[in-house]
Short mmCIF file of C-alpha atoms in Angstrom, two decimals:
data_model
loop_
_atom_site.label_atom_id
_atom_site.label_comp_id
_atom_site.label_asym_id
_atom_site.label_seq_id
_atom_site.Cartn_x
_atom_site.Cartn_y
_atom_site.Cartn_z
CA MET L 309 -6.92 -30.49 -20.52
CA SER L 310 -9.38 -30.04 -23.17
CA ASP L 311 -9.74 -26.79 -24.86
CA THR L 312 -13.33 -26.52 -23.52
CA ILE L 313 -14.64 -26.85 -20.06
CA GLU L 314 -15.58 -30.62 -19.61
CA PRO L 315 -15.77 -32.16 -15.93
CA ALA L 316 -14.28 -35.64 -15.42
CA GLU L 317 -16.47 -38.45 -15.98
CA CYS L 318 -16.56 -39.02 -12.10
CA VAL L 319 -17.75 -35.54 -11.35
CA PRO L 320 -20.78 -34.81 -13.30
CA GLY L 321 -22.29 -31.46 -13.50
CA THR L 322 -20.86 -27.94 -13.45
CA THR L 323 -18.35 -26.14 -11.26
CA GLY L 324 -19.32 -22.98 -9.97
CA LEU L 325 -16.63 -20.81 -8.26
CA VAL L 326 -18.14 -18.04 -5.66
CA LEU L 327 -15.56 -15.18 -4.59
CA ALA L 328 -17.24 -13.22 -1.36
CA GLY L 329 -16.47 -9.43 -0.65
CA GLY L 330 -14.30 -7.89 1.83
CA GLY L 331 -12.06 -5.40 0.58
CA ALA L 332 -8.46 -5.77 1.11
CA ARG L 333 -9.37 -9.17 2.55
CA ALA L 334 -10.19 -10.40 -0.97
CA ALA L 335 -6.09 -10.96 -1.42
CA TYR L 336 -6.69 -13.99 0.53
CA GLN L 337 -8.39 -15.58 -2.47
CA VAL L 338 -5.55 -15.15 -4.46
CA GLY L 339 -3.64 -17.27 -2.40
CA VAL L 340 -6.31 -20.44 -2.68
CA LEU L 341 -6.23 -19.70 -6.67
CA GLN L 342 -2.67 -20.16 -6.45
CA ALA L 343 -3.08 -23.46 -4.79
CA ILE L 344 -5.84 -24.31 -7.16
CA ALA L 345 -3.48 -23.38 -10.33
CA GLU L 346 -0.58 -25.70 -8.93
CA LEU L 347 -3.24 -28.50 -9.33
CA LEU L 348 -3.69 -28.00 -12.99
CA PRO L 349 -1.99 -28.96 -15.98
CA ASP L 350 0.44 -26.29 -17.78
CA SER L 351 -1.61 -23.81 -19.66
CA ALA L 352 -4.86 -25.27 -18.41
CA VAL L 353 -8.19 -23.19 -19.17
CA ASN L 354 -10.59 -22.20 -16.53
CA PRO L 355 -11.38 -24.98 -14.42
CA PHE L 356 -14.72 -22.78 -13.40
CA PRO L 357 -17.68 -22.82 -16.03
CA VAL L 358 -19.63 -20.06 -13.69
CA ILE L 359 -17.76 -17.51 -11.94
CA CYS L 360 -19.62 -15.25 -9.50
CA GLY L 361 -18.19 -12.44 -7.20
CA THR L 362 -19.14 -9.61 -5.08
CA SER L 363 -17.48 -6.25 -4.05
CA ALA L 364 -13.65 -6.91 -4.01
CA GLY L 365 -14.24 -10.72 -5.13
CA ALA L 366 -16.14 -9.27 -8.08
CA ILE L 367 -12.63 -7.74 -9.36
CA ASN L 368 -11.16 -11.17 -8.92
CA ALA L 369 -13.87 -12.87 -10.71
CA LEU L 370 -13.66 -10.73 -13.69
CA ALA L 371 -9.78 -10.94 -13.60
CA LEU L 372 -10.47 -14.61 -13.81
CA ALA L 373 -13.09 -14.29 -16.76
CA THR L 374 -11.00 -12.08 -18.55
CA ASN L 375 -8.19 -14.49 -18.47
CA ALA L 376 -10.27 -17.88 -18.57
CA SER L 377 -8.21 -19.20 -21.69
CA ASP L 378 -4.89 -19.72 -19.48
CA PHE L 379 -5.79 -20.12 -15.96
CA SER L 380 -2.52 -20.18 -14.74
CA ASN L 381 -1.31 -16.98 -16.32
CA GLY L 382 -4.26 -15.13 -14.89
CA ILE L 383 -3.85 -15.97 -11.47
CA ALA L 384 0.08 -15.23 -12.05
CA ARG L 385 -1.13 -11.56 -13.06
CA LEU L 386 -3.51 -11.26 -10.60
CA SER L 387 -1.01 -12.14 -7.92
CA TYR L 388 1.52 -9.43 -8.94
CA VAL L 389 -1.10 -6.79 -8.49
CA TRP L 390 -2.34 -7.74 -4.96
CA SER L 391 1.45 -8.42 -3.87
CA ASN L 392 2.35 -5.11 -4.78
CA PHE L 393 -0.82 -3.28 -3.82
CA ARG L 394 -0.70 -0.02 -2.27
CA CYS L 395 -3.53 2.20 -1.03
CA ASN L 396 -2.93 5.10 -2.96
CA GLN L 397 -3.89 2.70 -5.92
CA VAL L 398 -7.15 2.27 -4.35
CA TYR L 399 -8.22 5.33 -3.19
CA ARG L 400 -6.28 8.66 -2.83
CA SER L 401 -4.17 8.69 0.50
CA ASP L 402 -2.35 11.88 0.14
CA TRP L 403 -2.81 14.85 2.42
CA PRO L 404 -4.55 17.25 -0.32
CA GLY L 405 -6.43 14.61 -1.75
CA VAL L 406 -7.97 13.23 1.77
CA VAL L 407 -8.74 16.75 2.71
CA ALA L 408 -10.42 17.56 -0.14
CA GLN L 409 -12.48 14.36 -0.19
CA ALA L 410 -13.52 15.16 3.80
CA LEU L 411 -14.12 18.99 2.92
CA ARG L 412 -16.52 17.68 0.09
CA TRP L 413 -18.17 15.13 2.44
CA THR L 414 -18.94 17.43 4.90
CA GLY L 415 -20.23 20.01 2.50
CA ALA L 416 -22.39 17.89 0.90
CA ASN L 417 -23.88 15.76 4.00
CA LEU L 418 -24.01 18.81 6.62
CA PHE L 419 -24.61 21.66 4.63
CA GLY L 420 -26.26 20.39 1.52
CA ILE L 421 -23.76 21.84 -0.85
CA GLY L 422 -23.53 19.91 -4.38
CA ARG L 423 -25.70 17.07 -3.14
CA SER L 424 -26.60 16.23 -6.69
CA VAL L 425 -23.22 14.78 -7.01
CA PRO L 426 -22.34 11.81 -5.13
CA THR L 427 -19.81 11.84 -2.69
CA SER L 428 -18.31 9.56 -0.01
CA LEU L 429 -15.22 9.26 2.51
CA LEU L 430 -12.74 8.30 0.10
CA ASP L 431 -12.00 8.83 -3.42
CA ASN L 432 -11.60 5.58 -4.90
CA ARG L 433 -11.16 6.97 -8.42
CA PRO L 434 -7.43 5.44 -8.59
CA LEU L 435 -9.11 1.92 -8.55
CA ARG L 436 -11.02 2.66 -11.51
CA HIS L 437 -7.48 3.69 -13.14
CA LEU L 438 -6.08 0.61 -12.04
CA LEU L 439 -8.47 -1.98 -13.17
CA GLU L 440 -8.77 0.00 -16.69
CA LYS L 441 -4.97 -0.48 -16.83
CA HIS L 442 -4.88 -4.26 -16.01
CA LEU L 443 -8.41 -5.56 -17.20
CA GLN L 444 -9.08 -6.46 -20.92
CA PHE L 445 -13.20 -6.56 -20.67
CA GLY L 446 -13.41 -7.43 -24.35
CA ARG L 447 -11.39 -10.68 -23.43
CA ILE L 448 -14.43 -12.26 -21.70
CA GLU L 449 -16.92 -12.79 -24.50
CA GLY L 450 -13.96 -14.34 -26.15
CA ALA L 451 -13.91 -16.96 -23.47
CA LEU L 452 -17.30 -17.30 -23.54
CA SER L 453 -17.60 -18.07 -27.33
CA LYS L 454 -14.62 -20.63 -26.98
CA GLY L 455 -16.17 -22.70 -24.26
CA HIS L 456 -13.57 -22.07 -21.57
CA LEU L 457 -16.20 -19.90 -19.63
CA ARG L 458 -20.32 -20.57 -19.38
CA ALA L 459 -21.02 -17.36 -17.39
CA VAL L 460 -19.79 -14.68 -14.97
CA SER L 461 -21.65 -12.71 -12.95
CA LEU L 462 -21.31 -9.76 -9.94
CA SER L 463 -23.37 -8.57 -7.61
CA ALA L 464 -24.40 -4.73 -7.03
CA PHE L 465 -27.15 -3.08 -4.52
CA GLY L 466 -29.79 -0.94 -6.18
CA TYR L 467 -30.19 2.02 -3.64
CA GLN L 468 -33.51 3.01 -5.37
CA SER L 469 -34.95 -0.39 -5.88
CA ALA L 470 -33.64 -1.75 -2.95
CA GLN L 471 -32.81 -4.93 -4.55
CA SER L 472 -29.46 -7.37 -5.21
CA VAL L 473 -28.79 -7.21 -8.47
CA SER L 474 -26.88 -9.86 -10.49
CA PHE L 475 -24.99 -8.44 -13.83
CA TYR L 476 -24.26 -11.65 -15.60
CA GLN L 477 -22.76 -12.29 -18.98
CA SER L 478 -23.06 -15.50 -21.02
CA HIS L 479 -22.56 -16.56 -24.39
CA GLU L 480 -26.12 -17.97 -24.57
CA ARG L 481 -29.31 -16.82 -23.46
CA ILE L 482 -29.72 -17.47 -19.84
CA LYS L 483 -33.33 -16.72 -18.41
CA PRO L 484 -33.06 -13.94 -15.98
CA TRP L 485 -34.55 -14.50 -12.60
CA SER L 486 -36.46 -12.42 -9.96
CA ARG L 487 -36.77 -13.46 -6.28
CA HIS L 488 -37.57 -11.22 -3.27
CA ARG L 489 -35.18 -8.24 -3.66
CA ARG L 490 -32.96 -9.99 -5.98
CA VAL L 491 -32.81 -10.12 -9.25
CA GLY L 492 -30.55 -11.35 -12.32
CA VAL L 493 -29.90 -8.87 -15.36
CA GLN L 494 -27.86 -10.29 -18.53
CA THR L 495 -25.82 -7.65 -20.08
CA GLN L 496 -22.08 -7.01 -21.48
CA LEU L 497 -19.86 -6.46 -17.94
CA GLY L 498 -17.66 -3.44 -17.62
CA ILE L 499 -15.81 -1.16 -15.56
CA ASP L 500 -18.68 0.60 -14.16
CA HIS L 501 -20.53 -2.75 -12.92
CA MET L 502 -17.16 -3.59 -11.25
CA MET L 503 -16.92 -0.18 -9.73
CA ALA L 504 -20.40 -0.48 -8.32
CA SER L 505 -19.95 -3.97 -6.88
CA ALA L 506 -16.92 -2.59 -5.07
CA ALA L 507 -18.42 0.61 -3.69
CA ILE L 508 -18.51 -0.05 0.11
CA PRO L 509 -21.33 2.22 1.24
CA LEU L 510 -20.11 5.78 2.67
CA LEU L 511 -16.53 4.65 2.03
CA PHE L 512 -16.55 4.80 -1.76
CA MET L 513 -18.85 6.63 -4.37
CA PRO L 514 -21.83 5.02 -5.79
CA VAL L 515 -22.09 4.20 -9.76
CA LYS L 516 -25.04 5.08 -11.92
CA LEU L 517 -25.77 2.37 -14.27
CA GLY L 518 -28.92 3.17 -16.52
CA ARG L 519 -31.13 5.15 -14.16
CA GLU L 520 -30.33 3.70 -10.88
CA TRP L 521 -27.42 4.48 -8.56
CA PHE L 522 -25.65 1.30 -7.00
CA GLY L 523 -23.14 0.18 -4.42
CA ASP L 524 -21.65 -2.58 -2.84
CA GLY L 525 -23.14 -5.88 -3.97
CA ALA L 526 -22.74 -7.33 -0.62
CA VAL L 527 -25.30 -5.18 1.10
CA ARG L 528 -28.49 -6.89 1.41
CA GLN L 529 -27.30 -9.95 -0.43
CA ARG L 530 -29.29 -12.34 1.28
CA ALA L 531 -28.36 -15.33 -1.02
CA PRO L 532 -24.84 -15.06 -2.38
CA ILE L 533 -24.73 -18.49 -3.48
CA SER L 534 -27.82 -18.21 -5.61
CA PRO L 535 -26.47 -16.47 -8.74
CA ALA L 536 -24.22 -19.25 -9.33
CA LEU L 537 -27.01 -21.73 -9.10
CA HIS L 538 -29.49 -19.58 -11.49
CA LEU L 539 -26.43 -19.56 -13.84
CA GLY L 540 -26.46 -23.45 -13.99
CA ALA L 541 -23.68 -24.70 -11.31
CA ASP L 542 -24.92 -27.43 -9.32
CA ARG L 543 -21.58 -27.91 -7.36
CA VAL L 544 -19.90 -24.71 -5.98
CA LEU L 545 -16.57 -23.92 -4.34
CA VAL L 546 -16.89 -20.95 -2.12
CA ILE L 547 -13.71 -18.72 -0.55
CA GLY L 548 -14.51 -16.75 1.97
CA LEU L 549 -12.99 -14.26 3.85
CA SER L 550 -14.14 -14.63 7.40
CA ASP L 551 -12.66 -17.15 9.99
CA ASN L 552 -16.09 -17.79 11.00
CA LEU L 553 -16.66 -19.96 7.84
CA TYR L 554 -13.70 -22.00 8.91
CA ASP L 555 -15.72 -22.85 12.03
CA THR L 556 -18.29 -24.50 9.93
CA VAL L 557 -15.99 -26.78 8.66
CA ASN L 558 -13.56 -27.51 11.76
CA ILE L 559 -16.06 -27.93 14.45
CA GLY L 560 -14.36 -27.72 17.90
CA ARG L 561 -12.30 -24.88 17.14
CA SER L 562 -11.60 -22.69 20.45
CA VAL L 563 -13.51 -19.66 20.45
CA ARG L 564 -11.76 -16.39 20.74
CA LYS L 565 -11.52 -15.02 24.11
CA THR L 566 -13.03 -11.66 25.29
CA THR L 567 -9.59 -9.67 26.58
CA SER L 568 -11.29 -6.13 27.18
CA ALA L 569 -14.24 -4.89 29.16
CA LEU L 570 -13.60 -1.30 27.52
CA PRO L 571 -16.59 0.44 25.92
CA PRO L 572 -16.10 -0.42 21.91
CA THR L 573 -14.63 1.98 19.73
CA LEU L 574 -16.17 3.84 16.49
CA ALA L 575 -14.06 1.43 14.85
CA GLN L 576 -15.28 -1.66 16.53
CA MET L 577 -18.86 -0.98 15.89
CA GLY L 578 -17.92 -0.25 12.24
CA GLY L 579 -15.97 -3.56 12.19
CA HIS L 580 -19.11 -5.21 13.19
CA LEU L 581 -21.36 -3.23 10.71
CA LEU L 582 -18.84 -4.38 8.04
CA ASN L 583 -18.74 -7.90 8.90
CA SER L 584 -22.50 -8.00 9.00
CA THR L 585 -22.73 -6.95 5.36
CA PHE L 586 -19.99 -9.20 4.05
CA VAL L 587 -20.06 -12.12 6.07
CA ASP L 588 -23.23 -12.98 7.48
CA ASN L 589 -25.26 -13.35 4.92
CA LEU L 590 -22.98 -15.97 3.20
CA GLU L 591 -22.66 -17.68 6.46
CA SER L 592 -26.65 -18.01 6.88
CA ASP L 593 -26.78 -18.67 3.14
CA LEU L 594 -24.48 -22.02 3.31
CA GLU L 595 -26.28 -23.21 6.37
CA LEU L 596 -29.83 -22.62 4.33
CA LEU L 597 -28.01 -24.79 1.46
CA GLU L 598 -26.90 -27.57 3.76
CA ARG L 599 -30.29 -27.96 5.29
CA MET L 600 -31.81 -28.19 1.57
CA ASN L 601 -29.00 -30.72 0.75
CA ARG L 602 -30.47 -32.84 3.55
CA LEU L 603 -33.93 -32.58 2.85
CA ALA L 604 -33.21 -33.28 -0.96
CA HIS L 605 -31.41 -36.47 0.07
CA HIS L 606 -34.76 -37.50 1.40
CA MET L 607 -36.53 -37.20 -1.57
CA PRO L 608 -37.38 -40.35 -3.71
CA GLU L 609 -34.80 -41.22 -6.14
CA GLY L 610 -37.14 -41.32 -9.21
CA ALA L 611 -38.26 -37.68 -8.69
CA ARG L 612 -34.57 -36.26 -8.53
CA GLN L 613 -33.92 -38.52 -11.73
CA HIS L 614 -36.88 -36.42 -13.32
CA GLY L 615 -35.80 -33.10 -12.16
CA LYS L 616 -38.75 -32.88 -9.83
CA GLY L 617 -38.33 -31.81 -6.21
CA LEU L 618 -35.06 -30.64 -4.58
CA LEU L 619 -31.49 -31.30 -6.32
CA PRO L 620 -28.60 -31.46 -3.74
CA VAL L 621 -25.92 -28.76 -4.44
CA ASP L 622 -22.32 -30.09 -3.93
CA ILE L 623 -20.69 -27.48 -1.89
CA MET L 624 -16.90 -27.12 -0.86
CA ILE L 625 -15.76 -23.97 1.66
CA ILE L 626 -12.02 -22.81 1.89
CA ALA L 627 -11.92 -19.97 4.55
CA PRO L 628 -9.41 -18.55 6.66
CA SER L 629 -7.87 -20.40 9.35
CA GLU L 630 -6.50 -17.53 11.11
CA PRO L 631 -8.57 -14.19 12.05
CA LEU L 632 -7.97 -11.54 9.35
CA ASP L 633 -8.49 -8.68 11.68
CA LEU L 634 -5.61 -9.80 13.88
CA ILE L 635 -3.40 -10.06 11.19
CA ALA L 636 -4.46 -6.26 9.82
CA ALA L 637 -3.87 -5.19 13.21
CA ARG L 638 -0.18 -6.25 13.27
CA HIS L 639 0.23 -4.34 9.93
CA ARG L 640 -1.88 -1.10 11.26
CA ARG L 641 1.30 1.23 10.89
CA LEU L 642 1.13 0.65 7.19
CA LEU L 643 -1.74 2.79 6.92
CA PRO L 644 -0.81 5.97 5.09
CA ALA L 645 0.18 8.60 7.46
CA SER L 646 -2.98 10.82 6.29
CA LEU L 647 -5.67 7.91 6.99
CA ARG L 648 -3.97 7.34 10.40
CA THR L 649 -4.67 10.70 11.27
CA PHE L 650 -8.30 10.73 10.21
CA LEU L 651 -8.87 7.29 11.88
CA ARG L 652 -6.97 7.62 15.11
CA GLY L 653 -10.22 9.04 17.17
CA SER L 654 -12.05 6.18 16.08
CA GLY L 655 -9.96 3.69 17.48
CA ALA L 656 -9.13 1.93 13.90
CA THR L 657 -5.38 2.57 14.37
CA ARG L 658 -5.16 0.63 17.28
CA ALA L 659 -5.19 -3.14 17.95
CA SER L 660 -8.75 -3.10 18.59
CA GLY L 661 -9.62 -1.91 15.37
CA GLY L 662 -8.22 -4.31 13.24
CA SER L 663 -11.52 -5.37 11.53
CA VAL L 664 -11.96 -1.82 9.88
CA LEU L 665 -8.39 -2.05 8.85
CA SER L 666 -8.71 -5.56 7.32
CA TYR L 667 -10.89 -4.10 4.62
CA LEU L 668 -8.76 -1.07 3.79
CA LEU L 669 -5.16 -1.80 4.19
CA PHE L 670 -4.41 -2.21 0.68
CA GLU L 671 -0.88 -2.65 1.33
CA ALA L 672 1.45 -5.28 0.04
CA GLN L 673 2.83 -6.74 3.24
CA TYR L 674 -0.72 -7.52 4.30
CA CYS L 675 -1.67 -8.57 1.13
CA GLN L 676 1.27 -11.06 0.53
CA GLU L 677 0.66 -12.41 4.45
CA LEU L 678 -3.16 -12.89 3.14
CA ILE L 679 -2.35 -15.01 -0.17
CA ALA L 680 0.03 -16.94 1.90
CA LEU L 681 -2.71 -17.91 4.05
CA GLY L 682 -5.09 -18.60 1.07
CA TYR L 683 -2.16 -20.86 -0.33
CA ARG L 684 -1.63 -22.85 2.86
CA ASP L 685 -5.16 -23.34 3.66
CA ALA L 686 -6.06 -24.66 0.14
CA THR L 687 -2.49 -26.77 0.21
CA ALA L 688 -4.01 -28.29 3.25
CA LYS L 689 -7.28 -29.19 1.53
CA ARG L 690 -5.44 -30.47 -1.69
CA GLU L 691 -6.78 -34.12 -1.75
CA GLU L 692 -10.31 -32.52 -1.57
CA LEU L 693 -9.82 -30.14 -4.15
CA GLN L 694 -8.11 -32.56 -6.71
CA HIS L 695 -11.39 -34.62 -6.08
CA PHE L 696 -14.09 -31.81 -6.16
CA LEU L 697 -12.41 -30.45 -9.23
CA GLY L 698 -12.46 -34.17 -11.01
CA LEU L 699 -8.70 -34.13 -11.26
CA VAL L 700 -8.49 -37.18 -9.40
CA CYS L 701 -11.54 -39.84 -9.06
CA PRO L 702 -12.12 -41.40 -5.65
CA LEU L 703 -11.83 -45.01 -5.66
#
């Protein structure tokens, strides 16, 4: 592969990578990226000129951007971190830390004590320390200047403006965009942007960027694929974190049966709320994009060639072939004792609470199983990936 990003002649255009959010579920993306790395030559540079991430997907996105000059090595480092995760590397799970955070949260939200300081149910400062240790943000500019990367972005939600903001970094000037409740802002990305994008509401503390407080980028992100298109991508690989997306490309899959008529637990309801934040918008955006593609193909060829009307966007989706909440439920006993105690009443420590656990279970065995699943799912699409990335030209 050359030193600059040049797609194969049979695959014109710019390839974007969209990494969805989902807490510990993002380990799945690492497995997919491992399979992609094996398709590339040794020491190949990053094959995705445009990389966009949200929440935990933003962490993976910036990890790729900081290692864009050596894609395989970057994936190896990313895999090492995810394969050895412990909850205490993401949020405090020791008894003193959990109790102190619970008291602060109760004091601020029930009694109004210290409300000027943001609070949350979990103290995720360990995650900041981990990211500062492993990521060198200054390397992003080097990758951009060498042509190993065109643009990288992460999304966060502004609590004051109620807007989804895509913070992006590029070597050249890319015109910012402004749509209904979603805007693009060109800046130099850093640890605060990443922590803001991954700040799951209520669970993790919001982060102040400039004059506004920001939280998880999946909140009210109505068009998750849009930032990649604004940054110049005209073909996009989406690595989702819901088996619902698997259904969109595998019609006829059996529907999961209802096994209980008991009232929903707090954990079940919380799981659905998390899914509505992290999953539903991506599914809706993909459905809309597919409709726009069908409409674009009915446009006159002459209009498309002159940049008028709609232009089709080539989309490839890789998503879990197995429900991640069921995998999390099998590993629920790995959750630290302090968290199990506090979450027991909500039902999160039972099999029915697997959906909530699938976001919070930053433990090695669970993450390793998700990585293995991602690797299998991507390997099953080996030929499709090779054609999509221009590694093999269709006959």
